[in-house]
Short mmCIF file of C-alpha atoms and ligand atoms in Angstrom, two decimals:
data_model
loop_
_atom_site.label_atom_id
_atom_site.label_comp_id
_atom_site.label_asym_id
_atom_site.label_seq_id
_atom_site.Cartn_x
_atom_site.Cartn_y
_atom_site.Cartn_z
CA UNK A 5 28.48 47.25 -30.62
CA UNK A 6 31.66 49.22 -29.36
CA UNK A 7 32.40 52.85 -29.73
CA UNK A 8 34.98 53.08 -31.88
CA UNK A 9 37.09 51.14 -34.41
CA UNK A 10 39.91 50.87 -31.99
CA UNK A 11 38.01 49.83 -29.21
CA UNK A 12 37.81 46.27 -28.95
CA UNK A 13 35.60 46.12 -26.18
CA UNK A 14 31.29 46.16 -26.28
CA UNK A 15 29.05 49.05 -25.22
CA UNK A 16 25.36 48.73 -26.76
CA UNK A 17 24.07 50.35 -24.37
CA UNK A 18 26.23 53.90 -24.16
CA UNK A 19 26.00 52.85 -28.48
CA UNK A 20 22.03 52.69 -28.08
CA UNK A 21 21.76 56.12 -25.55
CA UNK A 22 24.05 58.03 -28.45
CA UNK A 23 22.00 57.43 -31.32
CA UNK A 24 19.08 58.60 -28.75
CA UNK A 25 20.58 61.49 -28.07
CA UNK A 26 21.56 62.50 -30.80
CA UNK A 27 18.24 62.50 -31.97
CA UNK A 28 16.77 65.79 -29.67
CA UNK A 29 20.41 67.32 -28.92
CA UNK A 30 22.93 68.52 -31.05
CA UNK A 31 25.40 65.75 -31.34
CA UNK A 32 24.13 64.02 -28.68
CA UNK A 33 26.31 66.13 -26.45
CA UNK A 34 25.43 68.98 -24.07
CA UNK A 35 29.13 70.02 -25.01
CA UNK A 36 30.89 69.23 -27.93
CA UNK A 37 34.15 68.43 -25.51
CA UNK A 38 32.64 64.97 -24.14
CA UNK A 39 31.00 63.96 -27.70
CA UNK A 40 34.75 61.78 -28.11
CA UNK A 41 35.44 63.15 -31.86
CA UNK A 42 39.02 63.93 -31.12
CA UNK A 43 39.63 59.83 -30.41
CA UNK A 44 37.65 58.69 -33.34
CA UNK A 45 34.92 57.33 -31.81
CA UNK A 46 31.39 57.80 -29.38
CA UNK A 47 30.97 58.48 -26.31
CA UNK A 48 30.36 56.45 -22.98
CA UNK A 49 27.04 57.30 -20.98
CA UNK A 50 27.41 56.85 -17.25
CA UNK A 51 25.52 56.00 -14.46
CA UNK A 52 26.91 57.25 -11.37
CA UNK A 53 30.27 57.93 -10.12
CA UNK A 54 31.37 56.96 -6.89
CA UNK A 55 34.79 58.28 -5.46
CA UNK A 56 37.99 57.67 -8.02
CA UNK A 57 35.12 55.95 -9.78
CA UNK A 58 32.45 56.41 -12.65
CA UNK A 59 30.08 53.75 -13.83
CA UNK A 60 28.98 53.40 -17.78
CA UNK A 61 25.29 52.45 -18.47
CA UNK A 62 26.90 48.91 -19.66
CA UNK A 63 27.91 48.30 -16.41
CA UNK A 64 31.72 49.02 -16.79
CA UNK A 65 33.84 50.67 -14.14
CA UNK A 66 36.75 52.96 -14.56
CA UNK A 67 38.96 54.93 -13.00
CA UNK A 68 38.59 58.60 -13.24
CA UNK A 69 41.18 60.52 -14.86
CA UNK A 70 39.07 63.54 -16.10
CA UNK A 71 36.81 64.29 -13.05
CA UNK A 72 34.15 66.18 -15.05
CA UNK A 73 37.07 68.18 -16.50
CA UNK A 74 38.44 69.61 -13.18
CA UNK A 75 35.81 70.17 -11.05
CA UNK A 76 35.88 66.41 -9.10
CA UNK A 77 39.15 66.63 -7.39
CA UNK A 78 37.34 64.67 -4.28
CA UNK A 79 36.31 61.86 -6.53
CA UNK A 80 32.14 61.67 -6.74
CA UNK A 81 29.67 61.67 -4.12
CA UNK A 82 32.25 62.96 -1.40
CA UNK A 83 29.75 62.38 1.53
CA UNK A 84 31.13 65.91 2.63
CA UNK A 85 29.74 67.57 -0.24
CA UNK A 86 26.53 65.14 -0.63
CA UNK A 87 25.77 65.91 3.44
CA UNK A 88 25.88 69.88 2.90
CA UNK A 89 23.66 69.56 -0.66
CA UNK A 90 21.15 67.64 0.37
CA UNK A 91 20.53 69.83 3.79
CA UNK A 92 20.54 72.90 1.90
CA UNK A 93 17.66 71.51 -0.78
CA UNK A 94 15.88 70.56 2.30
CA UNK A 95 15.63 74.56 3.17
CA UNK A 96 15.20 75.64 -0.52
CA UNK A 97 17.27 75.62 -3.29
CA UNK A 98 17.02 79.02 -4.89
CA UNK A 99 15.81 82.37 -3.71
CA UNK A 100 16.78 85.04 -5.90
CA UNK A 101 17.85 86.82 -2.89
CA UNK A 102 21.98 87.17 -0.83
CA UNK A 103 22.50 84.02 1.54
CA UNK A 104 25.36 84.00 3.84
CA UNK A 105 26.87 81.24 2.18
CA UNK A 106 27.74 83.46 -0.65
CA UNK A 107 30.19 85.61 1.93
CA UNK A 108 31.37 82.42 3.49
CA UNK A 109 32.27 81.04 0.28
CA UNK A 110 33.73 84.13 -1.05
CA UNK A 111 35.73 84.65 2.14
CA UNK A 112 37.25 81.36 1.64
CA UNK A 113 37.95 82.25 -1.89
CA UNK A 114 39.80 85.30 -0.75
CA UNK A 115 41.56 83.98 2.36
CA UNK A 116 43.11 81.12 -0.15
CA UNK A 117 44.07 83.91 -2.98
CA UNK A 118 45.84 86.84 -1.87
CA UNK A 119 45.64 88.75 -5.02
CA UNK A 120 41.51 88.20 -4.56
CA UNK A 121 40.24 90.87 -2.57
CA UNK A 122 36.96 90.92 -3.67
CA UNK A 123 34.86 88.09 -5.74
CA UNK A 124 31.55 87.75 -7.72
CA UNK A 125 29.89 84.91 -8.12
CA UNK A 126 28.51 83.69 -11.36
CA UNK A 127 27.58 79.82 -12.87
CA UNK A 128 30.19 79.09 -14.84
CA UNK A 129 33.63 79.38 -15.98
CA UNK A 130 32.69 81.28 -19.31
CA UNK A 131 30.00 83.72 -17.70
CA UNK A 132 33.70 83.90 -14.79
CA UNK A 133 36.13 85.08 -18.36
CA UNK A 134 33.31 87.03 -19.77
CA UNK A 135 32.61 89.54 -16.75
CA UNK A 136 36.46 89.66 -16.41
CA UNK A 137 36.80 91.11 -19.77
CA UNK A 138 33.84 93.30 -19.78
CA UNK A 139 35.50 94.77 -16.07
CA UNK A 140 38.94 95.06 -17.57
CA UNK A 141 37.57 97.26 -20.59
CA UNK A 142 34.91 99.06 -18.35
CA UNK A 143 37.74 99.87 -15.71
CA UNK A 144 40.44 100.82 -18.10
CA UNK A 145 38.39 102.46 -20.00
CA UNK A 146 40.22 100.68 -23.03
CA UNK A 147 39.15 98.22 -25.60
CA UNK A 148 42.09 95.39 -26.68
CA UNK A 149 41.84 91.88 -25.34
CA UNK A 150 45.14 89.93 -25.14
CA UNK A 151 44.63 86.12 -25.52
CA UNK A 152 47.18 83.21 -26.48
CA UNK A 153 46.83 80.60 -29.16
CA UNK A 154 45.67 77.58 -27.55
CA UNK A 155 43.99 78.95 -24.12
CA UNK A 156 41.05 78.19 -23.43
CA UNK A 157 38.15 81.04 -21.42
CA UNK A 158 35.28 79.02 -22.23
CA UNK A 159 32.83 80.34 -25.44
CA UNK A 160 33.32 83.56 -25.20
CA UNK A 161 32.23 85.77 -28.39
CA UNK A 162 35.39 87.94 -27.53
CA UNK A 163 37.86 85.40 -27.20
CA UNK A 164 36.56 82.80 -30.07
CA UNK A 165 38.93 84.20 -32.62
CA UNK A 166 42.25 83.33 -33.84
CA UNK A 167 44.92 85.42 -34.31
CA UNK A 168 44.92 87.96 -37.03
CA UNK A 169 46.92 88.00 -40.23
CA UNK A 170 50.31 89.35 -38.05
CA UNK A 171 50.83 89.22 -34.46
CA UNK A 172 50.03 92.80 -33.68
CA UNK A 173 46.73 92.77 -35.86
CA UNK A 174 43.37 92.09 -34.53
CA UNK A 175 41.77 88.37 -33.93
CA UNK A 176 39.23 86.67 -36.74
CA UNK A 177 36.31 84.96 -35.48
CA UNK A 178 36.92 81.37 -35.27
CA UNK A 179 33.08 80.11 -35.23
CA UNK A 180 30.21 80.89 -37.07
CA UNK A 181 27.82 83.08 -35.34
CA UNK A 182 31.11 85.38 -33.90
CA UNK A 183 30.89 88.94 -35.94
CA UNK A 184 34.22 90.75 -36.67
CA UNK A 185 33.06 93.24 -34.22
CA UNK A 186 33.25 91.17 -31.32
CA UNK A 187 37.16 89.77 -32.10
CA UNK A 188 38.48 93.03 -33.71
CA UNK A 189 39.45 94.40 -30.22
CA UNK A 190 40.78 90.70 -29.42
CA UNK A 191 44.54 89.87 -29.97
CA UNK A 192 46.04 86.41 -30.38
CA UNK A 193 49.99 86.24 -29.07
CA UNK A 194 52.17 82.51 -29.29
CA UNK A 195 52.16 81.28 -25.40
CA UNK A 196 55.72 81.68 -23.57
CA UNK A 197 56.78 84.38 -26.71
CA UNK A 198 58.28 87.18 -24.99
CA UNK A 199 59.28 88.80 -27.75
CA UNK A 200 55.66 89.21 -29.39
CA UNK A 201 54.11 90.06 -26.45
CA UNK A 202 56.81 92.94 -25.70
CA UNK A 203 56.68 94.02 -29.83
CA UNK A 204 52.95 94.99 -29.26
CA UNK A 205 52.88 96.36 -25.86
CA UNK A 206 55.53 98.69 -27.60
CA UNK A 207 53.03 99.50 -30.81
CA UNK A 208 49.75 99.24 -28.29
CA UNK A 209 50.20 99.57 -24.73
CA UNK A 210 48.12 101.97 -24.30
CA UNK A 211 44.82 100.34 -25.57
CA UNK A 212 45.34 97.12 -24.05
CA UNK A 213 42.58 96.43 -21.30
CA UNK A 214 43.47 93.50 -20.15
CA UNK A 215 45.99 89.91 -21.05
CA UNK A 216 43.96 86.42 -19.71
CA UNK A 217 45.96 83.29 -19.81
CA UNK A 218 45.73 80.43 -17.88
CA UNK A 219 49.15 80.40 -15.56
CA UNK A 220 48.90 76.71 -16.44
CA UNK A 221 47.61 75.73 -19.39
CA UNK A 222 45.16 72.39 -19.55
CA UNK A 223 43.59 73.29 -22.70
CA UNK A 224 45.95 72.08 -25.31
CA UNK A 225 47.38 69.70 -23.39
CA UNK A 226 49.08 70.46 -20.20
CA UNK A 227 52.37 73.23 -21.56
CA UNK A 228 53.90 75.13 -18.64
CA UNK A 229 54.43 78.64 -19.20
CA UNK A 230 58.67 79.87 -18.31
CA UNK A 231 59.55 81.96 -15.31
CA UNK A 232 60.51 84.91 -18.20
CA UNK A 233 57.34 84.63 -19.76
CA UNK A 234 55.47 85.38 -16.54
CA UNK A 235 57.92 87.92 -15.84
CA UNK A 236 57.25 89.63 -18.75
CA UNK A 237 53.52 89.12 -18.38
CA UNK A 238 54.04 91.05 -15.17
CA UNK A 239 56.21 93.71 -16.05
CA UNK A 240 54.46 94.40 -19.24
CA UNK A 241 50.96 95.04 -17.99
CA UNK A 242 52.00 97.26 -15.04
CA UNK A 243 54.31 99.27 -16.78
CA UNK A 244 51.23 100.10 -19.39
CA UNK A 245 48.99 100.06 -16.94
CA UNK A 246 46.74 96.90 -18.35
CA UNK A 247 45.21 93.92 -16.16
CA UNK A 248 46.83 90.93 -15.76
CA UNK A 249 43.85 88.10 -15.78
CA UNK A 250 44.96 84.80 -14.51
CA UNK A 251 42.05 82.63 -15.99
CA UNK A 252 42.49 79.62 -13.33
CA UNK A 253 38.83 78.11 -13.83
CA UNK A 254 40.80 74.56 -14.28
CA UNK A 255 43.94 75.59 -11.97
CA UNK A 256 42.48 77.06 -9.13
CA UNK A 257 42.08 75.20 -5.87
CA UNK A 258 43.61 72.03 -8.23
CA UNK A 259 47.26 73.20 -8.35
CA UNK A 260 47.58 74.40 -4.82
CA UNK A 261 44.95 75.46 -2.20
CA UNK A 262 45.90 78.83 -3.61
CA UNK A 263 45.69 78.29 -7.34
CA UNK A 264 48.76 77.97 -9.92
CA UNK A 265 49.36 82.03 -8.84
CA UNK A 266 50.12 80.64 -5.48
CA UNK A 267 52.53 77.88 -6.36
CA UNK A 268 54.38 80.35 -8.94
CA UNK A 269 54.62 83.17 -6.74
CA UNK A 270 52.39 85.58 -9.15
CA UNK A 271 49.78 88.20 -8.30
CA UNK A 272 47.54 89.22 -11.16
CA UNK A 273 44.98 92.13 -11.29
CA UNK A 274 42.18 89.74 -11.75
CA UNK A 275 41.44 86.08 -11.53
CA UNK A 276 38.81 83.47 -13.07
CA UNK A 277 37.45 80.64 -11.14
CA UNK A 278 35.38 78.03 -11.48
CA UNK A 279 35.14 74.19 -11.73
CA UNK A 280 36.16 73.09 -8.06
CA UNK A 281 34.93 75.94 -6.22
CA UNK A 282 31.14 74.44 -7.34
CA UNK A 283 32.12 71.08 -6.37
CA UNK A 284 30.43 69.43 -9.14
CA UNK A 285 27.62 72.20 -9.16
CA UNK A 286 27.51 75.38 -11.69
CA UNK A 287 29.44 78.36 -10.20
CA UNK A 288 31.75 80.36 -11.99
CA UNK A 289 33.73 83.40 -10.05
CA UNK A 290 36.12 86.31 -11.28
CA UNK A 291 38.31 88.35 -8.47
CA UNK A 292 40.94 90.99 -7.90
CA UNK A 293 42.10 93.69 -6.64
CA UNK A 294 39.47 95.55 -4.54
CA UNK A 295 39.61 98.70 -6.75
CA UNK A 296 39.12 97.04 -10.01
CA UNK A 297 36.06 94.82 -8.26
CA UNK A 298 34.46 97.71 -7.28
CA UNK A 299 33.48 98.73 -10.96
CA UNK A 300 30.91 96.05 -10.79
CA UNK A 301 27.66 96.64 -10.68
CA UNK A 302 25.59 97.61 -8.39
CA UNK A 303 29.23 98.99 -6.60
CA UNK A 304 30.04 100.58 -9.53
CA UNK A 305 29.31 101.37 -13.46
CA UNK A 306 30.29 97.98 -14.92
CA UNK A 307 26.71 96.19 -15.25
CA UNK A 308 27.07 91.79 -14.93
CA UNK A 309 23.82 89.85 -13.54
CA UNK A 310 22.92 86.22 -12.96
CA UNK A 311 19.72 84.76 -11.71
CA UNK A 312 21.60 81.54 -10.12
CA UNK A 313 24.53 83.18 -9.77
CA UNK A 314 25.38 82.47 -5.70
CA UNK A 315 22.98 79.33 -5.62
CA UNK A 316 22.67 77.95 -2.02
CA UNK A 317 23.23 74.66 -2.95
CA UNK A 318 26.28 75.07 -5.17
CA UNK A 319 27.47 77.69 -2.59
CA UNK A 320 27.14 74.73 0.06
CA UNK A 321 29.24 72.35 -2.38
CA UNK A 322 31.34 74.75 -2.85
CA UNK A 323 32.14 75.20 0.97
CA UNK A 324 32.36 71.77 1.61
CA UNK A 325 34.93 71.39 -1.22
CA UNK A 326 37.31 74.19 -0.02
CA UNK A 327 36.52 73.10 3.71
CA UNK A 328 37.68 69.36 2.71
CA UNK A 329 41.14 71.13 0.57
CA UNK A 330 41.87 73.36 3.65
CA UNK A 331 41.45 70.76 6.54
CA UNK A 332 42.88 67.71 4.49
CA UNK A 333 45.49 69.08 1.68
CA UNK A 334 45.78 66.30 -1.00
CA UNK A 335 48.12 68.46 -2.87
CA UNK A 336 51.27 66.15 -1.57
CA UNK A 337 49.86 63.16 -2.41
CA UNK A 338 48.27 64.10 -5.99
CA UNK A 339 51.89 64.96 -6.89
CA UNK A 340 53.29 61.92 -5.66
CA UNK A 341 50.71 59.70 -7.22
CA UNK A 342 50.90 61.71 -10.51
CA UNK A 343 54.75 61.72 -10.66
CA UNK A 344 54.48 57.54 -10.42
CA UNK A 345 52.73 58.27 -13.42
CA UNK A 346 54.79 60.71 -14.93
CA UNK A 347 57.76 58.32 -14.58
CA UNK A 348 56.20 55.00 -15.65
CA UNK A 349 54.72 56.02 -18.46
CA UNK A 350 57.93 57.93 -19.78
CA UNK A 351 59.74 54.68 -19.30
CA UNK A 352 57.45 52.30 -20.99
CA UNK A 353 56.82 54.74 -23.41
CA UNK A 354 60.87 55.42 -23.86
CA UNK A 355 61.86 51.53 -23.73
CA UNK A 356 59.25 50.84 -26.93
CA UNK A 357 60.88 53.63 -28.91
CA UNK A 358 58.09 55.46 -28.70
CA UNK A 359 58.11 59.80 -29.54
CA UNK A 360 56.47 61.07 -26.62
CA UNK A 361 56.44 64.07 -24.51
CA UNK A 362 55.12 64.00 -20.21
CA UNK A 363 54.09 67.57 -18.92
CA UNK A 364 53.17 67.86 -15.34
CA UNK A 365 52.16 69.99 -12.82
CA UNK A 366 51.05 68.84 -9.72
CA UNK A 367 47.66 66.60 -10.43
CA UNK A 368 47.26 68.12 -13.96
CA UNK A 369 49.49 65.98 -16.56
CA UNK A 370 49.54 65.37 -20.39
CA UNK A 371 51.10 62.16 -22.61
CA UNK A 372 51.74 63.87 -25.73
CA UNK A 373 52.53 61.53 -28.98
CA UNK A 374 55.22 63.57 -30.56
CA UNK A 375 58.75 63.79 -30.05
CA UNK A 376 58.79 67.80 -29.95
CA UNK A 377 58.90 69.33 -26.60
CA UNK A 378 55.24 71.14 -26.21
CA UNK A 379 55.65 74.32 -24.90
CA UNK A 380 53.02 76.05 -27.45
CA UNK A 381 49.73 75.65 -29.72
CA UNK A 382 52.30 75.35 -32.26
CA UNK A 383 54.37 72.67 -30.81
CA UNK A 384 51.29 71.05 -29.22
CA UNK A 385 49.93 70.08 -32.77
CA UNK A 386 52.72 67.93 -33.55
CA UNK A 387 51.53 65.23 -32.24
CA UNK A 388 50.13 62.08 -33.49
CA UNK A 389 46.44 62.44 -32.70
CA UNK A 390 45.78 58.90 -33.91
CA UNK A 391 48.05 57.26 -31.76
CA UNK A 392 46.58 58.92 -29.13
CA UNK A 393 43.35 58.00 -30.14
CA UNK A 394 44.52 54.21 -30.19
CA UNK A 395 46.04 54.87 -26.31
CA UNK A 396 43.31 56.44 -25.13
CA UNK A 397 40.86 53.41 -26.22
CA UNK A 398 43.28 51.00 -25.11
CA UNK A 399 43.06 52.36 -22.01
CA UNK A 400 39.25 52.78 -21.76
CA UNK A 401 38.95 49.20 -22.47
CA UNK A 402 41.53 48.22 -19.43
CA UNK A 403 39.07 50.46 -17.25
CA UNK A 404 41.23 53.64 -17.35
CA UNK A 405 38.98 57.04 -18.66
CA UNK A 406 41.34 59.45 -19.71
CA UNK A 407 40.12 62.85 -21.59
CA UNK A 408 39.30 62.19 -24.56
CA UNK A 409 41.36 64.46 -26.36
CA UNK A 410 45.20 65.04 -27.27
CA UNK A 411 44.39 68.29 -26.06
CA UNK A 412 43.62 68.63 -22.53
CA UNK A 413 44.93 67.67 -19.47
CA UNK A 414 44.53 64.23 -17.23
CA UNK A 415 43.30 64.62 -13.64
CA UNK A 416 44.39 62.62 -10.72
CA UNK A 417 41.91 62.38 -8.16
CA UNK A 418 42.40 62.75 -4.57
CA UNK A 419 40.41 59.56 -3.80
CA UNK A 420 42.34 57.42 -5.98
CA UNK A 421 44.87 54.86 -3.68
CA UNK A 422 48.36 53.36 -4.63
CA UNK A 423 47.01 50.46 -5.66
CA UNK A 424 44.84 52.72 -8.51
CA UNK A 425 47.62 54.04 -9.60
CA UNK A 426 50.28 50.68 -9.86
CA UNK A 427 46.63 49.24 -12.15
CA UNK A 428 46.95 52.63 -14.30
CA UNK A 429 50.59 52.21 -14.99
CA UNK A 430 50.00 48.50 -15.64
CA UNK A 431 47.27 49.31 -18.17
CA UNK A 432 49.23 52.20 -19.29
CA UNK A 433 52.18 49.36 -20.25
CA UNK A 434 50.33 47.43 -22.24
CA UNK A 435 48.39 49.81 -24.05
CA UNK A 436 51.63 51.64 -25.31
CA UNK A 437 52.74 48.19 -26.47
CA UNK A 438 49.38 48.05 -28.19
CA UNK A 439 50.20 51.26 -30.30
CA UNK A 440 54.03 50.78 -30.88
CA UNK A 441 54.26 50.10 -33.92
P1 LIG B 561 32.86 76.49 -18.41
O1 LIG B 561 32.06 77.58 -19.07
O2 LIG B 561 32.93 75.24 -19.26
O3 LIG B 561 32.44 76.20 -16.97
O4 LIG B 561 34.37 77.03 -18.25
C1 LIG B 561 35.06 77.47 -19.40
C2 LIG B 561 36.54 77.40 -19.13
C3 LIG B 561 37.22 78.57 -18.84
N1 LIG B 561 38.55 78.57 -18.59
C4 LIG B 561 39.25 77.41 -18.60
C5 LIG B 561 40.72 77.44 -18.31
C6 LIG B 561 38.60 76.18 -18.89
O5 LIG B 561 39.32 75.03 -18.92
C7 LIG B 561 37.22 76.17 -19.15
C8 LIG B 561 36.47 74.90 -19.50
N2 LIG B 561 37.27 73.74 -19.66
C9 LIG B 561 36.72 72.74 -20.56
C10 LIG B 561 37.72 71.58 -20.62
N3 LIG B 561 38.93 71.91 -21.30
C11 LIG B 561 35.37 72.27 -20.14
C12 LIG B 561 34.86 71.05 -20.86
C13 LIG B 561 33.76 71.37 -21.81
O6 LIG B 561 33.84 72.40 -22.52
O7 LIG B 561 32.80 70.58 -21.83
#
């Protein structure tokens, strides 16, 4: 039984643990991202992962090119991280009560981002976007939420909308369940469009909270925003005296040790984390500047609550994460290993005639199937999403686990070697051969 009608390869047992699933959770999935619908097909269950590797419950190995969407830039089972864990379940794994490991973690968070002078813990990236919105209105004092087509801030009510009839007018909901009260403060702008973003600063300035974009964007595929763009950004949200959110729950600590903001050059008001600062555990965090942090609750007015928020033992991955980034920087050597691919793959993919696009940055990197440069939600969904589909299975059947989707971002993992990377390009070669025509 495989998984999908361009897989060639059998999985009864991942087959057998879907139709399982599916029967007491809601597409099988515990989040519609790994249920594989954007490749036309169902999803691997795994076993373990070990380092650069994960293991399917068929007894397949492959390398890891999504690392849990971000979050594994160690590989799995770093004995770093597994060594602090497992001491800190030994003395308790919850106490509803402040741990140090909370200010060492946070200190770490703000010694690597300078525009983070205060941090709150929460458990995950969404609950991270959320409280950053709800702080931006509550310390403005204004309503209007500036979002771009194609970011992504996790399911938040307030930022599941798409944009509005005309630029300047207020978001719709995009999902059920998402009243027009909860998007009509909400306003969708084109990523990199200066002009847009300058048109309604000009009609609404002065009720615009806050503007959260990820500084690099994973979640339609990787698209790099231009130096004017971010300049803009900037100028804009000073000059009207809104907050600049840099949602870096994918970005931060996987870019640089400092985030995308730190490889840029940028300093926003605000900034969501999440992803690698757990290590593989649930923790979410949003940051800033010390005067806007200090409208949270119990500090100030603005009220935002979490029973795990803080956990010891995600606190203790956490540390061991950053610890590992700090003393070893893999930075160099992700870029290195990801521009082998970059180049490779752009080659074979040029030589068979191929339409393709390669964004990069650093470890995060996208093969787009179109011939149109990607620099937008627009531009991003010219691509041929079944060719992808048909690369991404070849690939999963030579042992290479990319995201399943045309739209997001590939992860190279720190633990992977040279000799990972020379089998990714090989399997990369034949698989584009495999969808040229
Ligand atoms: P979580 O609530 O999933 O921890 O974080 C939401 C979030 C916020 N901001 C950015 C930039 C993000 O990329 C995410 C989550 N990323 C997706 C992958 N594109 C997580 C995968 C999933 O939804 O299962």
């Amino acid at each position: 039984m495989s998984l999908s009608k361009w897989s060639s390869v059998e999985r009864p047992n991942s087959a057998a643990a879907f139709a399982r699933a599916q029967c007491s959770i809601p597409g099988g999935v515990n989040s519609p991202a790994r249920a594989f619908g954007g490749v036309a097909g169902s999803p691997l269950f795994i076993s373990r992962g070990q380092g650069q590797y994960l293991f399917d419950i068929d007894g397949r190995r492959y390398l890891d090119f999504i690392g849990s969407w971000g979050p594994m830039i160690l590989g799995h089972a770093h004995p770093a991280v597994v060594k602090a864990t497992t001491e800190q379940i030994h003395n308790g794994t919850s106490f509803g009560a402040p741990t140090e490991l909370e200010s060492d973690l946070a200190e770490m968070v703000i010694d690597a981002v300078p525009s983070i002078e205060m941090v709150r813990f929460v458990s995950s990236g969404t609950e991270a976007a959320m409280s950053a919105i709800r702080l931006a209105r509550g310390h403005t004092g204004r309503n209007v939420i500036v979002k771009f087509a194609g970011c992504y801030h996790g399911h938040v009510d307030a930022l599941l909308v798409s944009a509005g009839s005309s630029a300047l007018t207020l978001g719709v909901p995009n999902s059920p369940g998402v009243p027009a009260g909860s998007t009509q403060d909400t306003v969708v702008l084109r990523y990199n469009d200066c002009q847009q973003l300058a048109d309604l600063f000009a009609a609404r300035g002065s009720e615009i909270a806050g503007v959260m974009l990820e500084p690099v964007v994973g979640n339609m595929g990787l698209v790099v925003p231009t130096p004017e763009f971010r300049k803009e950004l900037r100028r804009l949200t000073h000059d009207y005296g809104a907050l600049l959110i840099y949602d870096e729950v994918m970005t931060g600590f996987r870019l640089s040790y400092g985030g995308a903001q730190a490889l840029l050059g940028d300093k926003p008001d605000m900034t969501a984390l999440g992803k690698i600062i757990g290590g593989g555990y649930p923790v979410g965090a949003y940051g800033g500047r010390a005067d806007v942090m200090k409208s949270v609750m119990p500090a100030g007015p603005v009220f935002q609550a979490g029973t795990l928020s803080g956990n010891p033992v995600a606190m203790a991955a956490g540390i061991a994460t950053l610890t590992e980034l700090k003393s070893n920087p893999p930075y160099a050597r992700l870029d290195a290993m990801s521009a082998k691919i970059e180049s490779e793959f752009t080659a074979a993919a040029t030589a068979l005639g191929i339409p393709h696009q390669f964004n990069r940055v650093g470890s995060m990197w996208t093969l787009f199937f179109t011939g149109t440069p990607v620099v937008d939600l627009d531009t991003a969904k010219t691509v041929d999403t079944e060719r992808f589909a048909r690369f991404f299975w070849a690939m999963m059947d030579r042992g290479i686990y990319l995201p399943c989707s045309q739209y997001e971002a590939a992860f190279t993992c720190a633990a992977m070697t040279d000799a990972n990377i020379d089998e990714t390009i090989a399997a990369a070669k034949a698989s584009l051969e495999s969808v040229a025509d």
